The first five atom37 places (N, CA, C, CB, O) and aatype in JSON, in Angstrom:
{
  "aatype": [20, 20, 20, 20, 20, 20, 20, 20, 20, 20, 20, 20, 20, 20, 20, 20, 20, 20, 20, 20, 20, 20, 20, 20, 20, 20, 20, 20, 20, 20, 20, 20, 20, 20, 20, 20, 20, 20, 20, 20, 20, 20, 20, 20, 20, 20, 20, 20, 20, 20, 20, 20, 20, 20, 20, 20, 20, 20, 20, 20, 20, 20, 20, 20, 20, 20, 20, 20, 20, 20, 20, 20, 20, 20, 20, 20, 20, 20, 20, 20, 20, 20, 20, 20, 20, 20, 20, 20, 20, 20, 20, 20, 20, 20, 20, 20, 20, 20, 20, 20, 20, 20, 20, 20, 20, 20, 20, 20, 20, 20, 20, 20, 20, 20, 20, 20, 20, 20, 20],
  "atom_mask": [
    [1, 1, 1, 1, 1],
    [1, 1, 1, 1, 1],
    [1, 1, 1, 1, 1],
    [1, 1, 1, 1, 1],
    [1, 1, 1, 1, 1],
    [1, 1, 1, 1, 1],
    [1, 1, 1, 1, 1],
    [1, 1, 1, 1, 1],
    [1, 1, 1, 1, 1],
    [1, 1, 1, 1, 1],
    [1, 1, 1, 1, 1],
    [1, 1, 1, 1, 1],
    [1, 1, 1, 1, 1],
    [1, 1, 1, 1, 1],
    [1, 1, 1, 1, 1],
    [1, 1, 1, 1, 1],
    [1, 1, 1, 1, 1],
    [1, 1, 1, 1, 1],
    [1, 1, 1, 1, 1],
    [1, 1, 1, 1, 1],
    [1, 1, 1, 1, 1],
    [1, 1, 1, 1, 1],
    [1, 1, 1, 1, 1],
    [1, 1, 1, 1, 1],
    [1, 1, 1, 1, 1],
    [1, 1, 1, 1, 1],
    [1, 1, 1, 1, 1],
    [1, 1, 1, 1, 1],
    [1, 1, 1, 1, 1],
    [1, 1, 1, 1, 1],
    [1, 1, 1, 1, 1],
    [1, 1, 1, 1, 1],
    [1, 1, 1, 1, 1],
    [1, 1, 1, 1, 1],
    [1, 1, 1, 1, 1],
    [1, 1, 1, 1, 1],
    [1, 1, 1, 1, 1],
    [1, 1, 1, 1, 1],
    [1, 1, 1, 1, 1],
    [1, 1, 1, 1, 1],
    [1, 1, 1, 1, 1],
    [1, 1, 1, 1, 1],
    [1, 1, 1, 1, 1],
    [1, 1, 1, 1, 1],
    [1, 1, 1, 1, 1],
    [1, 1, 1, 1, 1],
    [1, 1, 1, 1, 1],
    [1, 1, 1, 1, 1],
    [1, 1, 1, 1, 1],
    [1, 1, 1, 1, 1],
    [1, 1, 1, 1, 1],
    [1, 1, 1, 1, 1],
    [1, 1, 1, 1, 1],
    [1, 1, 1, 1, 1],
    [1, 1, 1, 1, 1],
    [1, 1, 1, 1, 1],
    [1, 1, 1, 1, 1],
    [1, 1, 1, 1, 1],
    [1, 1, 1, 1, 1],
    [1, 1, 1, 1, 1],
    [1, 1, 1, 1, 1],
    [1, 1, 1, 1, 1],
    [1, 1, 1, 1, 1],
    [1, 1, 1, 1, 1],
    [1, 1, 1, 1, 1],
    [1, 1, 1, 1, 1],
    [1, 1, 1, 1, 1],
    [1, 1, 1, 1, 1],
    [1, 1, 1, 1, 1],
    [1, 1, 1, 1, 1],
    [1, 1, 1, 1, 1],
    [1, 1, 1, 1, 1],
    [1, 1, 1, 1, 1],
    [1, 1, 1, 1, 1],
    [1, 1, 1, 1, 1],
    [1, 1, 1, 1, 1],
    [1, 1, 1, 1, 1],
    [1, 1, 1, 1, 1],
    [1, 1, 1, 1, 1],
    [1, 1, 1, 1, 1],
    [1, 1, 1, 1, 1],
    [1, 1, 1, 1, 1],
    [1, 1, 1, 1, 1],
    [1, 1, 1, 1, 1],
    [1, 1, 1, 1, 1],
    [1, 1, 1, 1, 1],
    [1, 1, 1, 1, 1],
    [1, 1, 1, 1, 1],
    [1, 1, 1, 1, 1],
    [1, 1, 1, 1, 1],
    [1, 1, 1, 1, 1],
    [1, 1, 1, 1, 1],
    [1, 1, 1, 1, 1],
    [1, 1, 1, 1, 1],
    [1, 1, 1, 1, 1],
    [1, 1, 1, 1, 1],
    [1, 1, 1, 1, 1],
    [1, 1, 1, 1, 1],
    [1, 1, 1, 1, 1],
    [1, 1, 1, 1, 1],
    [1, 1, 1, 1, 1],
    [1, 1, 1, 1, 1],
    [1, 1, 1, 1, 1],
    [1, 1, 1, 1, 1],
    [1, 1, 1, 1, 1],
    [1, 1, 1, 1, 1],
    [1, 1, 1, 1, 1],
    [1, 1, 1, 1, 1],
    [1, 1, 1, 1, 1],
    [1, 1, 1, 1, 1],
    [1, 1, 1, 1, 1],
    [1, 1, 1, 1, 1],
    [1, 1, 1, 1, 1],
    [1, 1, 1, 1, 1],
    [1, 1, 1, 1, 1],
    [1, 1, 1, 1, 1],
    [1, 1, 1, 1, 1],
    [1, 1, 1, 1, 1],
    [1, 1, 1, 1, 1]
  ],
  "atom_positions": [
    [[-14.19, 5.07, 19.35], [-13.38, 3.88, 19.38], [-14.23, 2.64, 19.68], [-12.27, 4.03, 20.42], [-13.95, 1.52, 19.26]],
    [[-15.27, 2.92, 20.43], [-15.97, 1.35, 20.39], [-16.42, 1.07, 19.62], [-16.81, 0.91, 21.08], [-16.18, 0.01, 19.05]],
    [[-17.47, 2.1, 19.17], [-18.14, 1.98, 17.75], [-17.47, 1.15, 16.77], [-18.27, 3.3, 17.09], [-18.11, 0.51, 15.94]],
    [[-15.83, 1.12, 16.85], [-15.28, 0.64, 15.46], [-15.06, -0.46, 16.13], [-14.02, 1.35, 14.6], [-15.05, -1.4, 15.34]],
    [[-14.9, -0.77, 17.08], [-14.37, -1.83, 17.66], [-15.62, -3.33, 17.71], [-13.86, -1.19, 19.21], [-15.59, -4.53, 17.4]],
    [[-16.56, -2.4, 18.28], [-17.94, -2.97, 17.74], [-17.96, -3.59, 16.55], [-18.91, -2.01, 17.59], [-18.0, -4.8, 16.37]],
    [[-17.93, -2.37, 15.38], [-18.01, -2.74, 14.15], [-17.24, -4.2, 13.77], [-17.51, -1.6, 13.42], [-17.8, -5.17, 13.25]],
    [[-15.45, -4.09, 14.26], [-14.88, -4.71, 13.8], [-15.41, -6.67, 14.58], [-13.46, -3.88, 13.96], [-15.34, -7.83, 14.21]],
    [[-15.83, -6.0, 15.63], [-16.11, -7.56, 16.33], [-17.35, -7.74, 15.6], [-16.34, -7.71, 18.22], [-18.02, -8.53, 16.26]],
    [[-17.84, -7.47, 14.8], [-19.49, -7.9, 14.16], [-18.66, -8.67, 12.99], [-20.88, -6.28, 13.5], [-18.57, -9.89, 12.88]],
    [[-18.22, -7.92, 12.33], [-17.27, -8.34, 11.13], [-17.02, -9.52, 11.08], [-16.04, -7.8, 11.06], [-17.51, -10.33, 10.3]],
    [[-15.97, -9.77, 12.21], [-15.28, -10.86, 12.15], [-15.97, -11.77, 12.86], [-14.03, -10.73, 12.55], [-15.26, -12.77, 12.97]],
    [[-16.94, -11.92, 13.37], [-17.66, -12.58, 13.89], [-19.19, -13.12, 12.68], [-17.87, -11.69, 15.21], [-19.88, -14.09, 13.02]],
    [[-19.42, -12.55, 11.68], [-19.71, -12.97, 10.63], [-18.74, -13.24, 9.39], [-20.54, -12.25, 10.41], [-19.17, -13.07, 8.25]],
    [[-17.59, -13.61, 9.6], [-16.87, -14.43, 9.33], [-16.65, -15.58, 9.56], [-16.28, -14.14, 9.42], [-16.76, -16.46, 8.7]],
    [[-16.35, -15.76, 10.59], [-15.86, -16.65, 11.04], [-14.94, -17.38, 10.96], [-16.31, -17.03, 11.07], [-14.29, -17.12, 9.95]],
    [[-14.35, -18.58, 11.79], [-12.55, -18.79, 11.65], [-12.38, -18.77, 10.03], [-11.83, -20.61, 12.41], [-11.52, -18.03, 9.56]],
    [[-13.33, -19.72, 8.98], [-12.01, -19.66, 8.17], [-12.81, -18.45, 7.65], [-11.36, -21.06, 7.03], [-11.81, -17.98, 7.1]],
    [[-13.64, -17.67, 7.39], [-13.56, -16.6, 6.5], [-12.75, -15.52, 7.14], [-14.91, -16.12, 6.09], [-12.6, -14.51, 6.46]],
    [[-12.14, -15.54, 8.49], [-11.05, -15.07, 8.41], [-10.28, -15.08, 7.87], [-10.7, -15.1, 8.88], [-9.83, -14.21, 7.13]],
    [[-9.76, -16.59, 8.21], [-8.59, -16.92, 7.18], [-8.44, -16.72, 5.85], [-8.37, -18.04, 7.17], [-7.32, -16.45, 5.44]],
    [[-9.44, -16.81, 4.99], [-9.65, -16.23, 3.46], [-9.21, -14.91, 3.55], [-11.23, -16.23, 2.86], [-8.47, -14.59, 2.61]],
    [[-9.46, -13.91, 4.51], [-9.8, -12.51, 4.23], [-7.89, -12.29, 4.41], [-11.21, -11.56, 5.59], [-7.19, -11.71, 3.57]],
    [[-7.48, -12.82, 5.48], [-5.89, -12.85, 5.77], [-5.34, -13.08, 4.65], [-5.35, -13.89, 6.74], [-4.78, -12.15, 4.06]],
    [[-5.39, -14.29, 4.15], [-4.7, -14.63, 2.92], [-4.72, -13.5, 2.04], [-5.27, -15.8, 2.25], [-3.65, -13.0, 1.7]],
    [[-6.1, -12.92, 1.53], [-6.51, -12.01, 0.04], [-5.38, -10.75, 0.51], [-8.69, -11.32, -0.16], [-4.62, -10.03, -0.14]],
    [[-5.71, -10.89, 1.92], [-4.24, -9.25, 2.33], [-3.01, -9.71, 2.12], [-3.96, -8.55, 4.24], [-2.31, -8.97, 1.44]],
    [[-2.36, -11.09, 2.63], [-1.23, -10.93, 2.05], [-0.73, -11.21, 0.54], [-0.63, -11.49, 2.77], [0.12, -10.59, -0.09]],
    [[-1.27, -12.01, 0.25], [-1.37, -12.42, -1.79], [-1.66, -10.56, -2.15], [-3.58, -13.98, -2.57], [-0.71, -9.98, -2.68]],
    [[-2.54, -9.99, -1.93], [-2.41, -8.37, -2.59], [-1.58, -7.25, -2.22], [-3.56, -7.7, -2.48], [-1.35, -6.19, -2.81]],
    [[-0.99, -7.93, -0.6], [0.26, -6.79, -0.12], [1.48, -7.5, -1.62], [1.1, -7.2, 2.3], [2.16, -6.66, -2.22]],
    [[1.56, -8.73, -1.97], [2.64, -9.21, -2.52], [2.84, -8.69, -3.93], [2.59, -10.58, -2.44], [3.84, -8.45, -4.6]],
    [[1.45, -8.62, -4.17], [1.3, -8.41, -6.06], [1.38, -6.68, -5.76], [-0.78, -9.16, -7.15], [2.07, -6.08, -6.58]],
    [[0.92, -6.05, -4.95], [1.35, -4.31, -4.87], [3.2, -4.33, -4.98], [0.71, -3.42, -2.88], [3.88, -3.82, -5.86]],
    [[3.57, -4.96, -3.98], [5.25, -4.83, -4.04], [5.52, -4.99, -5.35], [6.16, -5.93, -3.19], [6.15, -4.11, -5.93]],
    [[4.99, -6.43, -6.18], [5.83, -7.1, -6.92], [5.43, -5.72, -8.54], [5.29, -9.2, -6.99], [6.26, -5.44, -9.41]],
    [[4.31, -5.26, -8.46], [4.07, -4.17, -9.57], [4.98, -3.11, -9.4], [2.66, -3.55, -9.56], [5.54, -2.59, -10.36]],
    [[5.18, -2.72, -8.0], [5.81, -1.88, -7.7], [7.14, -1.86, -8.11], [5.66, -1.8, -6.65], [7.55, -0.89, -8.74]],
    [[7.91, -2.86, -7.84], [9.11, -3.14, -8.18], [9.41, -3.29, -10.21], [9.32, -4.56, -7.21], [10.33, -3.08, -11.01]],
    [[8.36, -3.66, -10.22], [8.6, -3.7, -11.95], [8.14, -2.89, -12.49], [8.16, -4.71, -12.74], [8.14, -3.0, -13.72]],
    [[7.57, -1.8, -11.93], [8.23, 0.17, -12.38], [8.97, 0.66, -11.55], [7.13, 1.53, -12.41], [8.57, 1.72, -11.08]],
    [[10.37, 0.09, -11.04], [11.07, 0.88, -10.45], [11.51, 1.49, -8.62], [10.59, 1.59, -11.14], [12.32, 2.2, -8.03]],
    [[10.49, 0.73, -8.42], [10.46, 0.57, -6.83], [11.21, -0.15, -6.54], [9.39, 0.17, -6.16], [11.7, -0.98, -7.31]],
    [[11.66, 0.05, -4.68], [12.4, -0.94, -4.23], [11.44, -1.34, -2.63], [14.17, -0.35, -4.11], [10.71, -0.58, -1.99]],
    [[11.71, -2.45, -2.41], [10.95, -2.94, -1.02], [12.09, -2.28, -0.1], [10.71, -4.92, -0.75], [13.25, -2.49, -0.47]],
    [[11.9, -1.48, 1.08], [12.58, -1.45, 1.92], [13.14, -2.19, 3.26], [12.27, -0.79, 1.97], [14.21, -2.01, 3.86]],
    [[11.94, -3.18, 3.56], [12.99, -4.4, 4.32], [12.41, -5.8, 3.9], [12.99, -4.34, 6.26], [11.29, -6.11, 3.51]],
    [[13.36, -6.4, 4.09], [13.13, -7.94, 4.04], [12.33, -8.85, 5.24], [14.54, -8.5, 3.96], [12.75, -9.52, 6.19]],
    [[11.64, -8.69, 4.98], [11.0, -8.84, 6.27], [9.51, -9.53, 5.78], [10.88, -7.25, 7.16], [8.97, -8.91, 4.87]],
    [[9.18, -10.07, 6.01], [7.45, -10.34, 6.26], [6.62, -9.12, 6.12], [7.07, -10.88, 7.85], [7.22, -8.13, 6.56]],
    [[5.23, -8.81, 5.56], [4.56, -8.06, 5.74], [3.3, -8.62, 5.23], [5.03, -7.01, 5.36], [3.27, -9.32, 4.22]],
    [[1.88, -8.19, 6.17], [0.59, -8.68, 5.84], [-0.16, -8.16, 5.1], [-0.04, -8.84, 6.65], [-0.93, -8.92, 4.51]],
    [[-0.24, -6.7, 4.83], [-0.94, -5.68, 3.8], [-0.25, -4.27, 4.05], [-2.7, -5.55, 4.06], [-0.99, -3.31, 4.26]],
    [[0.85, -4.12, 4.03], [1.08, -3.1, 4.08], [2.76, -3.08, 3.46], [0.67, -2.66, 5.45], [3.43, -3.99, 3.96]],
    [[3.24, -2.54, 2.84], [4.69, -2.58, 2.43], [5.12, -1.44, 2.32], [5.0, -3.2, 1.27], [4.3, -0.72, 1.75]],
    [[6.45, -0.71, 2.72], [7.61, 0.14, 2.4], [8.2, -0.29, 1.24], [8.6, 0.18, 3.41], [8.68, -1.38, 0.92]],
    [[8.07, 0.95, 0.56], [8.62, 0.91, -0.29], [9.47, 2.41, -0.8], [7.72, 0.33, -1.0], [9.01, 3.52, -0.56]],
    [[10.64, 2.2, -1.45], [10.81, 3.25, -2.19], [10.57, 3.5, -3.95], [12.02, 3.44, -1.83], [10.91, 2.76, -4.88]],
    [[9.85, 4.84, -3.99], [9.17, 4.81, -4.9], [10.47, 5.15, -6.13], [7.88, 5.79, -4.63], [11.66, 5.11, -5.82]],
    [[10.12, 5.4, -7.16], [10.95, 5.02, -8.57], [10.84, 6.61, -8.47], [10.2, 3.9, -10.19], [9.86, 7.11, -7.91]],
    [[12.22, 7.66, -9.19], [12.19, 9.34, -9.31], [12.59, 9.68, -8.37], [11.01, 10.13, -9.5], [13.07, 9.12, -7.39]],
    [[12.38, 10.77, -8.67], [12.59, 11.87, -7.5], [11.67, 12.51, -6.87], [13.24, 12.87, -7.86], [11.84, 13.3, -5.94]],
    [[10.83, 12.24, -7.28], [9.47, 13.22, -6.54], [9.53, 12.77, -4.96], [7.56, 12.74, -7.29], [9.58, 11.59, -4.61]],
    [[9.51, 14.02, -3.95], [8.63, 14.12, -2.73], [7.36, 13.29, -2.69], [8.23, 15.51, -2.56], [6.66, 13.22, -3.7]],
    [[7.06, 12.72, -1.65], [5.95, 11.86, -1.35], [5.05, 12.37, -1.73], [5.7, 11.5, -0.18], [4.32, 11.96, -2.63]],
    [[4.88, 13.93, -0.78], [3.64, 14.39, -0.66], [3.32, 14.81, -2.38], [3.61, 15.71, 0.56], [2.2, 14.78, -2.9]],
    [[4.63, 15.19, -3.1], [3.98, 15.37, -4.61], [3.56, 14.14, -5.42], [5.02, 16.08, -5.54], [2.84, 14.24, -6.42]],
    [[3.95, 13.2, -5.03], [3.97, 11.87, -5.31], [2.38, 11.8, -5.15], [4.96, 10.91, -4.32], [1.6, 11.92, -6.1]],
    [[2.06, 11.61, -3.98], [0.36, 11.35, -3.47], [-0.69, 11.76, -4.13], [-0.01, 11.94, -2.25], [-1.79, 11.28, -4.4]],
    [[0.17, 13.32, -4.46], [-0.91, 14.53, -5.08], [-1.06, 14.21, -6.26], [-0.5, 16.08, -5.11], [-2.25, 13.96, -6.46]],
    [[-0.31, 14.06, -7.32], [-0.15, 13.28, -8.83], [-0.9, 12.15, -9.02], [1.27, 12.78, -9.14], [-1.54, 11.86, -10.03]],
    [[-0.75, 11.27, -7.63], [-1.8, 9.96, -7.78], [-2.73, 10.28, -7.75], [-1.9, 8.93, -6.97], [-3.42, 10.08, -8.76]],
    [[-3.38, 11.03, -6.48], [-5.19, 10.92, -6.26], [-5.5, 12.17, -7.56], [-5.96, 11.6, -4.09], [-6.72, 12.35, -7.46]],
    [[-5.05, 12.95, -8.54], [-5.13, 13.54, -9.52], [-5.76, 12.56, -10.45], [-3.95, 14.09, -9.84], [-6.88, 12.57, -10.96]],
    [[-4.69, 11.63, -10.54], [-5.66, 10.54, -11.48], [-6.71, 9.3, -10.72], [-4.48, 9.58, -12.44], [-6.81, 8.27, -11.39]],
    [[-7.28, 9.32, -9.75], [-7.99, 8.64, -8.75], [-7.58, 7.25, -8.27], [-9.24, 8.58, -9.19], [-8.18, 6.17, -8.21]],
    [[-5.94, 7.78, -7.83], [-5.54, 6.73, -6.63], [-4.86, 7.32, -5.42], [-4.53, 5.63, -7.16], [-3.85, 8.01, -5.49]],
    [[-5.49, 7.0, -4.34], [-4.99, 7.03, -3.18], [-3.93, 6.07, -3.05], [-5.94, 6.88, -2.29], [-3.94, 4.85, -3.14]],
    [[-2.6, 7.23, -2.71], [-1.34, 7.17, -2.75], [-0.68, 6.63, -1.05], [-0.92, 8.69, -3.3], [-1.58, 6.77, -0.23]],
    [[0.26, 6.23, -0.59], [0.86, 5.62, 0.65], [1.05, 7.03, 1.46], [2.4, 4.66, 0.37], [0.82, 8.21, 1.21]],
    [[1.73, 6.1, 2.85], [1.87, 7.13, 3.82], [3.41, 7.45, 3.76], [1.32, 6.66, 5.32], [4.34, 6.65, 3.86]],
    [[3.48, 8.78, 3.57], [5.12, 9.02, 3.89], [6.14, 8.89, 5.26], [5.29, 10.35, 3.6], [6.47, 9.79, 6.03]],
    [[6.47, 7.63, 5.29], [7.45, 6.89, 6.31], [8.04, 7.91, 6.92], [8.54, 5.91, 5.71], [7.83, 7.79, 8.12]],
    [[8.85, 9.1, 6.64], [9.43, 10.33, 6.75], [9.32, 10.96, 7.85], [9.08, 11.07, 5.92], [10.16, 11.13, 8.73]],
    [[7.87, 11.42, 7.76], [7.09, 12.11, 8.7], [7.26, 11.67, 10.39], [5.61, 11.88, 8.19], [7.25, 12.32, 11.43]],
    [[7.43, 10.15, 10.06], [7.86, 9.98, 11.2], [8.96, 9.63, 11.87], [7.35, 9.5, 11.47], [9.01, 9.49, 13.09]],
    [[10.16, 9.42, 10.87], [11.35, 8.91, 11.32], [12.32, 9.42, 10.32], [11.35, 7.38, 11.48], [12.37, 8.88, 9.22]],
    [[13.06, 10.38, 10.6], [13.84, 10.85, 9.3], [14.92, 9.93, 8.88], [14.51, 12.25, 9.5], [15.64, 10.45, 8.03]],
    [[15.28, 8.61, 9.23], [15.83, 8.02, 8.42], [15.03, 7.43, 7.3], [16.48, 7.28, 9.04], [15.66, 7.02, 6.32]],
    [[13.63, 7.31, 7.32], [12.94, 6.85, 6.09], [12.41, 7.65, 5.51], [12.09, 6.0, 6.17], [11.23, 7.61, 5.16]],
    [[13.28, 8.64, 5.29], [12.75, 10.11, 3.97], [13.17, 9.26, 2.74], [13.93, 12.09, 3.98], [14.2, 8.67, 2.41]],
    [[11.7, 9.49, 2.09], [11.53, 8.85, 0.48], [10.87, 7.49, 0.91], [13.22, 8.56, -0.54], [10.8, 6.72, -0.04]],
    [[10.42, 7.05, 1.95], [9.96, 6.03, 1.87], [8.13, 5.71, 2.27], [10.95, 5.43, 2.61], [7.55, 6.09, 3.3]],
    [[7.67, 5.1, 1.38], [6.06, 5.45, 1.1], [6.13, 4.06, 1.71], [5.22, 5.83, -0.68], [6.89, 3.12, 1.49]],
    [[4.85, 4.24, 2.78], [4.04, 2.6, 3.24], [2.81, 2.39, 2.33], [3.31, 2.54, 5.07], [1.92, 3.2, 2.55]],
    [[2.61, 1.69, 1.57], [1.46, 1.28, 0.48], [0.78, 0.1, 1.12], [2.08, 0.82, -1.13], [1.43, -0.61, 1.89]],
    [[-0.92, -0.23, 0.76], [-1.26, -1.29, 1.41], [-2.51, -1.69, -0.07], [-1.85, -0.9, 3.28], [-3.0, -1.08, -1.03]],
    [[-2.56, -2.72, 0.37], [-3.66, -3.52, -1.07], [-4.42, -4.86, 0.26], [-2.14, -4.73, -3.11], [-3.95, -5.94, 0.61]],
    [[-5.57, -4.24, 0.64], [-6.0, -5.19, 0.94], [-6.44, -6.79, -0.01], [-6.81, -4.54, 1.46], [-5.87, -7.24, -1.01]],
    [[-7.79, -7.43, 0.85], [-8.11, -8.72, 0.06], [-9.44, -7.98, -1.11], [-8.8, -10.25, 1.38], [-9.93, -8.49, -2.12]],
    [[-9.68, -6.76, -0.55], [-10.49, -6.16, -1.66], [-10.01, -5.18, -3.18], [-11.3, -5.31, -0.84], [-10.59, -4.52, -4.04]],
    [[-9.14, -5.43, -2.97], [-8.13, -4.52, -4.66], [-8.43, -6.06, -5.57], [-5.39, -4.02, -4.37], [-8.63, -7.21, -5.18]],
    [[-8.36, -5.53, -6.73], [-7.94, -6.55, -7.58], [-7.03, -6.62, -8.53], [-8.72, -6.88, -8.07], [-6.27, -5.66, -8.65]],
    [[-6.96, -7.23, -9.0], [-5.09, -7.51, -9.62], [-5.24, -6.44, -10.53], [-4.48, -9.31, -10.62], [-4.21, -5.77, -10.44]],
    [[-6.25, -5.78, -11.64], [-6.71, -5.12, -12.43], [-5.97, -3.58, -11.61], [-8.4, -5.45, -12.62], [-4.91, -3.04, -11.93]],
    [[-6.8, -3.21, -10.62], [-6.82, -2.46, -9.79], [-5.36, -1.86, -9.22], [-7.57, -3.07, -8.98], [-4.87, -0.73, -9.19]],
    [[-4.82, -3.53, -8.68], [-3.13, -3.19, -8.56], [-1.99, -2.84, -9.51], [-2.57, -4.2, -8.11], [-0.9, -2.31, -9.3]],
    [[-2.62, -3.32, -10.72], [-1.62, -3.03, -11.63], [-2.1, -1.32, -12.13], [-1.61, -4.34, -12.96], [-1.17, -0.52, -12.11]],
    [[-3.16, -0.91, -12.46], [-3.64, 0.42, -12.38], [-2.97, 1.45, -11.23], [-5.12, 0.25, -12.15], [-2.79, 2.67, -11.32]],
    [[-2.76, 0.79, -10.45], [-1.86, 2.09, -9.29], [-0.32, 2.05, -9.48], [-2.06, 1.7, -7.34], [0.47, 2.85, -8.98]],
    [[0.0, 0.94, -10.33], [1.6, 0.61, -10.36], [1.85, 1.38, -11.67], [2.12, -1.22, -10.42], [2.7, 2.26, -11.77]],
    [[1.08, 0.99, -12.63], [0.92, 2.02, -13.88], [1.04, 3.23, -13.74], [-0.19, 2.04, -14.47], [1.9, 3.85, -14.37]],
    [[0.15, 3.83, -12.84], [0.02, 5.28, -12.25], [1.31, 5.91, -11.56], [-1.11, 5.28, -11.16], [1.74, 7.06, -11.63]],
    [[1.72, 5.0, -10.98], [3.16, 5.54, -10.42], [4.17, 5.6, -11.34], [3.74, 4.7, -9.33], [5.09, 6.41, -11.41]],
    [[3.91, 4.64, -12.08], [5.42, 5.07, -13.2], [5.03, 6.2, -13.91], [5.92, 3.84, -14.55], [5.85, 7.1, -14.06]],
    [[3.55, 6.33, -14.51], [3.53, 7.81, -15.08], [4.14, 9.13, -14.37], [2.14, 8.15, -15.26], [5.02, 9.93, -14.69]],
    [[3.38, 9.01, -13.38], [3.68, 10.12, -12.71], [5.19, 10.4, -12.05], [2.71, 10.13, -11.75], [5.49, 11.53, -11.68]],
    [[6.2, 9.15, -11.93], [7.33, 9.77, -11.46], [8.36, 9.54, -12.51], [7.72, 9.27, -10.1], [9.56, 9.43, -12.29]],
    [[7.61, 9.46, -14.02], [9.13, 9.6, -15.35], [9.27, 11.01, -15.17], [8.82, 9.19, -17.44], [10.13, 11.63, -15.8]]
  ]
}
């Protein structure tokens, strides 16, 4: 744990304030364009709410998460966390994240991937 903690204070400390702020922004502009692909194969956002890089979502089909995940990294994308696992009112619901390092190319390639895999 320090080690990363370390790590993370080197990081951001060769950043600095605004290349923070750049790096914040690129997470939420790519949490937005993951939802917004998502939703235009069939997904739904699960709350209305604010989010910085990370979104709930429910995925488009019927597939189980965990078959869901497995189908993705098959074709080489690492798939969300199943919400489920930890709260059984959010069975079927995947947390997906797109940092400031995905690119729009990239995001639309995993949104693609999901509609294949759950027609």
């Amino acid at each position: 744990e320090t080690l990363l903690a370390l790590a993370a204070s080197v990081h951001m400390a060769a950043l600095g304030p605004e290349g923070l702020r750049e790096v914040a922004a690129g997470c939420v502009l790519n949490a937005h364009r993951m939802a917004e692909a998502l939703v235009g194969v069939g997904a739904r956002v699960v709350f209305d709410r604010p989010y910085f890089k990370e979104v709930a979502v429910r995925p488009p089909g019927t597939l189980r998460i965990e078959e869901l995940n497995r189908r993705l990294l098959d074709r080489g994308f690492l798939g969300g966390y199943d919400l489920g696992r930890d709260d059984e009112q959010m069975e079927g619901c995947w947390l997906v994240c797109a940092t400031e390092n995905r690119t729009q190319e990239e995001i639309d390639g995993f949104a693609r991937a999901v509609a294949e895999v759950t027609r």
